[in-house]
JSON list of C-alpha atoms and ligand atoms in Angstrom, two decimals:
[
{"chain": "A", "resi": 5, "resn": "UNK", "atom": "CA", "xyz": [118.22, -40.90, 16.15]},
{"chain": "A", "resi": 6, "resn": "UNK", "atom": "CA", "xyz": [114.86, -42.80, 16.69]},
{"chain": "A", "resi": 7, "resn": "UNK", "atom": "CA", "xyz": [115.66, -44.16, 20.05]},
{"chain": "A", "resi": 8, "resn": "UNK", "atom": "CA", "xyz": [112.13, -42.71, 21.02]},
{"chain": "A", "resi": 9, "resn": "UNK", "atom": "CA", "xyz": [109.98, -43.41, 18.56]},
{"chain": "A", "resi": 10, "resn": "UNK", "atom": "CA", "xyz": [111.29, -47.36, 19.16]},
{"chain": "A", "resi": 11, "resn": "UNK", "atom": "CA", "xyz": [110.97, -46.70, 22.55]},
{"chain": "A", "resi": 12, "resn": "UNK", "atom": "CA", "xyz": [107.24, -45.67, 21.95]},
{"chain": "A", "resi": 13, "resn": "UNK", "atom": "CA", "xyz": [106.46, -48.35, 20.06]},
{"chain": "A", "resi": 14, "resn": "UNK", "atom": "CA", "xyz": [107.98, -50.86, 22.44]},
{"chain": "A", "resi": 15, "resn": "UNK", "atom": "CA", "xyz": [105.02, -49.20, 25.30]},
{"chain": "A", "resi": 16, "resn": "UNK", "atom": "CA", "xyz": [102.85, -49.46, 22.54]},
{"chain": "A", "resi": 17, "resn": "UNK", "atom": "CA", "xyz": [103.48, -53.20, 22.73]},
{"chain": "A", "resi": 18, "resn": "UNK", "atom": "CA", "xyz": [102.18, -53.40, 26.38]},
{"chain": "A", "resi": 19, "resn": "UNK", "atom": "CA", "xyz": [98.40, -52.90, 25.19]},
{"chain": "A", "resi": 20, "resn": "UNK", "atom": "CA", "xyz": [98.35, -55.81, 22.40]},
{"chain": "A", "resi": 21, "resn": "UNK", "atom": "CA", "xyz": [95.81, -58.29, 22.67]},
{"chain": "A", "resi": 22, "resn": "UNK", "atom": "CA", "xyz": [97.20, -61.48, 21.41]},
{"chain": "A", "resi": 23, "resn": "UNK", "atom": "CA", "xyz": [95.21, -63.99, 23.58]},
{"chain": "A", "resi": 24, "resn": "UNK", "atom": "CA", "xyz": [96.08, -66.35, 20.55]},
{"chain": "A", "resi": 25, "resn": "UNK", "atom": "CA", "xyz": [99.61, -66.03, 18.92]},
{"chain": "A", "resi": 26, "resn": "UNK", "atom": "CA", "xyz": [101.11, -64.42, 22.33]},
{"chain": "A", "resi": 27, "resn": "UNK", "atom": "CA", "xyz": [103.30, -62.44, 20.31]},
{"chain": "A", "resi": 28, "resn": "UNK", "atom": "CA", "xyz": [103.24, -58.21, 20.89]},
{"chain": "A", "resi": 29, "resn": "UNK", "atom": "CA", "xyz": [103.96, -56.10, 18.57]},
{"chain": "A", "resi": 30, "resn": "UNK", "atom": "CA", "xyz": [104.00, -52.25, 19.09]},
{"chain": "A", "resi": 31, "resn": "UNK", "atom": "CA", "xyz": [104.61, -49.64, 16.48]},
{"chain": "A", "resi": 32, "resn": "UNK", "atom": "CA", "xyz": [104.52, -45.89, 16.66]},
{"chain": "A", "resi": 33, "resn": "UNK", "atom": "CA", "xyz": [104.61, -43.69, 13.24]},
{"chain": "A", "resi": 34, "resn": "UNK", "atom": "CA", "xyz": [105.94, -40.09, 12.92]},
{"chain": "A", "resi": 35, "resn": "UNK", "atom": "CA", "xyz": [104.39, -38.37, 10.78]},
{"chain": "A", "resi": 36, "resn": "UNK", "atom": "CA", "xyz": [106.37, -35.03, 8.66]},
{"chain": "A", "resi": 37, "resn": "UNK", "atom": "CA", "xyz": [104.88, -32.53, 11.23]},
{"chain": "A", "resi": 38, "resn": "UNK", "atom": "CA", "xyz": [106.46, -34.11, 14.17]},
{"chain": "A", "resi": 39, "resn": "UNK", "atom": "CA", "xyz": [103.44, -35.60, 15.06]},
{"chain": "A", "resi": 40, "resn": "UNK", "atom": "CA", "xyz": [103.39, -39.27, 16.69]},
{"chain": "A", "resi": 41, "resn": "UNK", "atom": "CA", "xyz": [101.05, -42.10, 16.57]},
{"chain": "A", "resi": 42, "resn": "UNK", "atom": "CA", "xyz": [100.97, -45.33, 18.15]},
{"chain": "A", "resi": 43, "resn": "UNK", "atom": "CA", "xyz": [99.58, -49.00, 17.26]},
{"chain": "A", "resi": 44, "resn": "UNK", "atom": "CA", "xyz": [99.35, -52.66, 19.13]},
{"chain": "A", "resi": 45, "resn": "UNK", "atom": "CA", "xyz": [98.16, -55.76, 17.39]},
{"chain": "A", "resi": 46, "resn": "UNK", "atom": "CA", "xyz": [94.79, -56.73, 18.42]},
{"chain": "A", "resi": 47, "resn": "UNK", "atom": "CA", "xyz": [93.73, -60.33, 17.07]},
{"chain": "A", "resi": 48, "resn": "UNK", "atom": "CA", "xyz": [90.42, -61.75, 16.80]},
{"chain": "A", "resi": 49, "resn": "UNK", "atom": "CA", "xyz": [88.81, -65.45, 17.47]},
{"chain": "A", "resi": 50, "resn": "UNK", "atom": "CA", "xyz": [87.70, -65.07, 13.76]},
{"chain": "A", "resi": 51, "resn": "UNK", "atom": "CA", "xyz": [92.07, -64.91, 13.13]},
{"chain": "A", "resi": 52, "resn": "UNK", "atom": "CA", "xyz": [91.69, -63.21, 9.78]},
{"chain": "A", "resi": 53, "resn": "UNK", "atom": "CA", "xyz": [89.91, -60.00, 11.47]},
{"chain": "A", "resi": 54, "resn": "UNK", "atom": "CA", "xyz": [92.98, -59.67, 13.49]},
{"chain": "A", "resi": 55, "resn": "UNK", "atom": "CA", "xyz": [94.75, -55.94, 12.72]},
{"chain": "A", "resi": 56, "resn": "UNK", "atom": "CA", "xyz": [98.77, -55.32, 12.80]},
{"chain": "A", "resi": 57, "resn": "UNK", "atom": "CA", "xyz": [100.06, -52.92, 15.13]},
{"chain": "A", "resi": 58, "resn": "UNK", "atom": "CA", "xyz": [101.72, -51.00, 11.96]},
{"chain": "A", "resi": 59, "resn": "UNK", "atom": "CA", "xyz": [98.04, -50.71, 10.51]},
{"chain": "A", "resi": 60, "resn": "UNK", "atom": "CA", "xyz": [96.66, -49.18, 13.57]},
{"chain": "A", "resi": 61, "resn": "UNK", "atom": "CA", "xyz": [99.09, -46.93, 14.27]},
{"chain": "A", "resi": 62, "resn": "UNK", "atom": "CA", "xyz": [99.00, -46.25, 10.28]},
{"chain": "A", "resi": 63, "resn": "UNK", "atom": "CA", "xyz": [95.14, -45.73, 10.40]},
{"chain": "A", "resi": 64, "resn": "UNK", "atom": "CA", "xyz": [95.31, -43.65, 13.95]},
{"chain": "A", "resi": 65, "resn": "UNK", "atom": "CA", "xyz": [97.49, -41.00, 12.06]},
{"chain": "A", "resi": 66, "resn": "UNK", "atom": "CA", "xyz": [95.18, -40.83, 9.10]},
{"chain": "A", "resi": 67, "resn": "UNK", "atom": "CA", "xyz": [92.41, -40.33, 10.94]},
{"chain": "A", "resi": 68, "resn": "UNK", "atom": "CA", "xyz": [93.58, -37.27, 12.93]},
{"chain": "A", "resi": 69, "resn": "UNK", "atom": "CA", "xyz": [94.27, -36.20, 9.14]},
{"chain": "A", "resi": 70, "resn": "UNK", "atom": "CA", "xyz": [98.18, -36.96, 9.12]},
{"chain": "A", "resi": 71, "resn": "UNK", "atom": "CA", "xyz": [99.48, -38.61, 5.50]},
{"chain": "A", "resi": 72, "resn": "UNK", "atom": "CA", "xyz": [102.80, -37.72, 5.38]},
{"chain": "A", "resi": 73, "resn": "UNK", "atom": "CA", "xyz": [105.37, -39.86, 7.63]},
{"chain": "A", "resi": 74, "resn": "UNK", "atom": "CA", "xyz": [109.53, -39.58, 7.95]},
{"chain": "A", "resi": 75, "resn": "UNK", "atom": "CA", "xyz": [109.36, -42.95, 9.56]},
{"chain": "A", "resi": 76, "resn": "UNK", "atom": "CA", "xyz": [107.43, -45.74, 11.59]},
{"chain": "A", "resi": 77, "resn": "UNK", "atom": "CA", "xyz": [109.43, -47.77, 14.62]},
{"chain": "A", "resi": 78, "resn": "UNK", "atom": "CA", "xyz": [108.10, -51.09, 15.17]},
{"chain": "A", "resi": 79, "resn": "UNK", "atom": "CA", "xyz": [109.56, -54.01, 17.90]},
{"chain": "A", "resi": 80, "resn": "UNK", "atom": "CA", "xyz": [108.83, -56.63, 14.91]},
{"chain": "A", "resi": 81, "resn": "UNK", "atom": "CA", "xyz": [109.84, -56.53, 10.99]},
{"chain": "A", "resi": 82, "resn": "UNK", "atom": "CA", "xyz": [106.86, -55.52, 9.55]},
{"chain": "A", "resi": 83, "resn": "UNK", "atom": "CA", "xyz": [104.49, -58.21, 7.36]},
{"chain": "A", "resi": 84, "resn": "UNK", "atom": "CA", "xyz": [103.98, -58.09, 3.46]},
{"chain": "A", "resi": 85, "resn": "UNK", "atom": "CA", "xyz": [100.62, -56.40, 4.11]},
{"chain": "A", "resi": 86, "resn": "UNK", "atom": "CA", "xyz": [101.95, -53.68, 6.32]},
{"chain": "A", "resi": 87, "resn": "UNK", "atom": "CA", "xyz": [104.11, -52.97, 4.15]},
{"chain": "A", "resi": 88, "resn": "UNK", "atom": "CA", "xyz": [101.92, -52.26, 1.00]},
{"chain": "A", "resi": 89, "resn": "UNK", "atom": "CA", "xyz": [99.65, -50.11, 3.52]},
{"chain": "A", "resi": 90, "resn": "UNK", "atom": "CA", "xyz": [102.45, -48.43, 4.57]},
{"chain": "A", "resi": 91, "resn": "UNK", "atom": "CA", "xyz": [103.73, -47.71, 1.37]},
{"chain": "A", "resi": 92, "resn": "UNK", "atom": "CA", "xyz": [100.09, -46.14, 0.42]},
{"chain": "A", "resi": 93, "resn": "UNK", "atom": "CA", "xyz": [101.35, -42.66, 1.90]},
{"chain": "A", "resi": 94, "resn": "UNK", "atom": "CA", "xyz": [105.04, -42.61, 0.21]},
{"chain": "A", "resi": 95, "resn": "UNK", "atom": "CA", "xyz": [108.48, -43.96, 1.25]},
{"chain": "A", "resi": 96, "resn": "UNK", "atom": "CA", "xyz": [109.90, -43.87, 4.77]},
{"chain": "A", "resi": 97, "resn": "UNK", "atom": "CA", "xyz": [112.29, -45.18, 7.31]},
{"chain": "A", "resi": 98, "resn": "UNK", "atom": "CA", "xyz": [111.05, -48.44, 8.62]},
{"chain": "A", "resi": 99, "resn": "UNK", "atom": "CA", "xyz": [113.21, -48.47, 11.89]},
{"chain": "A", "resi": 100, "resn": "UNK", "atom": "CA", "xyz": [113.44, -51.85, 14.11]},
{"chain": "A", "resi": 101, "resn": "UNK", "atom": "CA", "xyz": [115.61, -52.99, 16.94]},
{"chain": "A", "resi": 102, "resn": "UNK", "atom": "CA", "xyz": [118.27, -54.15, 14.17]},
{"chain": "A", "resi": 103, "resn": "UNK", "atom": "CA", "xyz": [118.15, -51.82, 11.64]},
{"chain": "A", "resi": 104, "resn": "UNK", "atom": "CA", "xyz": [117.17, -48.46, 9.83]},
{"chain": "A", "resi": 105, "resn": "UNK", "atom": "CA", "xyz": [116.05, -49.23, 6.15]},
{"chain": "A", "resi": 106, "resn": "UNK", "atom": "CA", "xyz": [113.66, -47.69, 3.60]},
{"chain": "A", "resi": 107, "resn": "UNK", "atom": "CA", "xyz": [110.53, -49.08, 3.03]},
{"chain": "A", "resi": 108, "resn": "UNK", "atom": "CA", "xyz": [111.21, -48.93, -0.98]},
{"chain": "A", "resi": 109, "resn": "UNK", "atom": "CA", "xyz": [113.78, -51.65, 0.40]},
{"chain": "A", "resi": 110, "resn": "UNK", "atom": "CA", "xyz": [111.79, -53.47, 2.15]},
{"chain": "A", "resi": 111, "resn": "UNK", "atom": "CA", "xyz": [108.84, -53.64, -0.89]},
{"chain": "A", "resi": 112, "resn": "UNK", "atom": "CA", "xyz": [110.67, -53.24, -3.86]},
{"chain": "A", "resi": 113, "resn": "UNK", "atom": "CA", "xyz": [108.07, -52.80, -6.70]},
{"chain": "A", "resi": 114, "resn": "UNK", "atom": "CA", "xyz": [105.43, -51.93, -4.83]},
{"chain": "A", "resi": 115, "resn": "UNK", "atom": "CA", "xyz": [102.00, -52.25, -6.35]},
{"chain": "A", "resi": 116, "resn": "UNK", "atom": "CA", "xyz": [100.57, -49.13, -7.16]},
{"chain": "A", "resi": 117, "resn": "UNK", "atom": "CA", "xyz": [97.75, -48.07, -9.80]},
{"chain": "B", "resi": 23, "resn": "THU", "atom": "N1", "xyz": [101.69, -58.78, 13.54]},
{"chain": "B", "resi": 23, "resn": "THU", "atom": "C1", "xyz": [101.81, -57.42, 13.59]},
{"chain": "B", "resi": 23, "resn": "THU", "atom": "O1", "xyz": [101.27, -56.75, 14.48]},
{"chain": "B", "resi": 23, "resn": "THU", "atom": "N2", "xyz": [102.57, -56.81, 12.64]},
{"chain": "B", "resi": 23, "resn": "THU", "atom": "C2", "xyz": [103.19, -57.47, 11.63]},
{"chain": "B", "resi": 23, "resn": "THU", "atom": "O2", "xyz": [103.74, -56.83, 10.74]},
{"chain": "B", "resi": 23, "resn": "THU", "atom": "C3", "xyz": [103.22, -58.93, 11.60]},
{"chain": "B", "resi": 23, "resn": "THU", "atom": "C4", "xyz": [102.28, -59.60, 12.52]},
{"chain": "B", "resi": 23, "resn": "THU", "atom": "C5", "xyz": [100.85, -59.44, 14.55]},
{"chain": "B", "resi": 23, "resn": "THU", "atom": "C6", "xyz": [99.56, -59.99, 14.01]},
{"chain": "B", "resi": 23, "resn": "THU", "atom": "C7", "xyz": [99.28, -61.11, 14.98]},
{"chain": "B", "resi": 23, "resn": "THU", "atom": "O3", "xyz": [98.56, -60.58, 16.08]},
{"chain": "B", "resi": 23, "resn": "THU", "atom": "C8", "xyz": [100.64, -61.57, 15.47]},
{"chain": "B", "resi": 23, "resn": "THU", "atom": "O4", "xyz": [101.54, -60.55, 15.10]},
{"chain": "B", "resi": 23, "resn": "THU", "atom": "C9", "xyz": [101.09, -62.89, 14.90]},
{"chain": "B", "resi": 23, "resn": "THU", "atom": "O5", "xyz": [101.02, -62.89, 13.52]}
]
């Protein structure tokens, strides 16, 4: 059912710049209009100024004006901080290689204000 929007963010994993941890990560976030954005990791030499792939996929959509999302693919489970950013503009699929699950699942008792 999301076999393209993994398959998006596994391109989307070609462009990370990870001079540092080597590792890629990709992620590509549909938002409810069908719309599609996409997201690599990019690290930094200063390592805390590096930005997850989720985020800048995340940030791409909002951006272009897009805050409503059925679901984000990414190649990697997503990190604690991805998930509270995700979970910023509501609940929704959080698809990897291995599985389909809810972000609510993923962060139960989200912090919210
Ligand atoms: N990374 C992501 O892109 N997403 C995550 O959810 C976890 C970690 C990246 C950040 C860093 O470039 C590399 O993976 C190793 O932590």
């Amino acid at each position: 059912m999301y076999t393209k929007l993994l398959e998006m963010a596994k391109e989307a994993a070609e462009n990370a710049y990870a001079p540092y941890s080597g590792l890629r990560v990709g992620a590509a976030i549909l938002g409810e209009d069908g719309s599609i954005f996409t997201g690599c990791n990019i690290e930094n030499a200063s390592y805390g100024a590096t930005v997850c792939a989720e985020r800048v996929a995340l940030y791409t959509a909002v951006s272009k004006g897009v805050r409503k999302f059925r679901a984000v693919a990414v190649t990697h489970i997503p990190c604690g901080i991805c998930r509270q950013t995700l979970f910023e503009f509501g609940d929704m699929d959080v698809i990897t290689p291995d599985a389909v699950q809810k972000l609510s699942l993923l962060l139960p008792e989200a912090f919210t204000l």
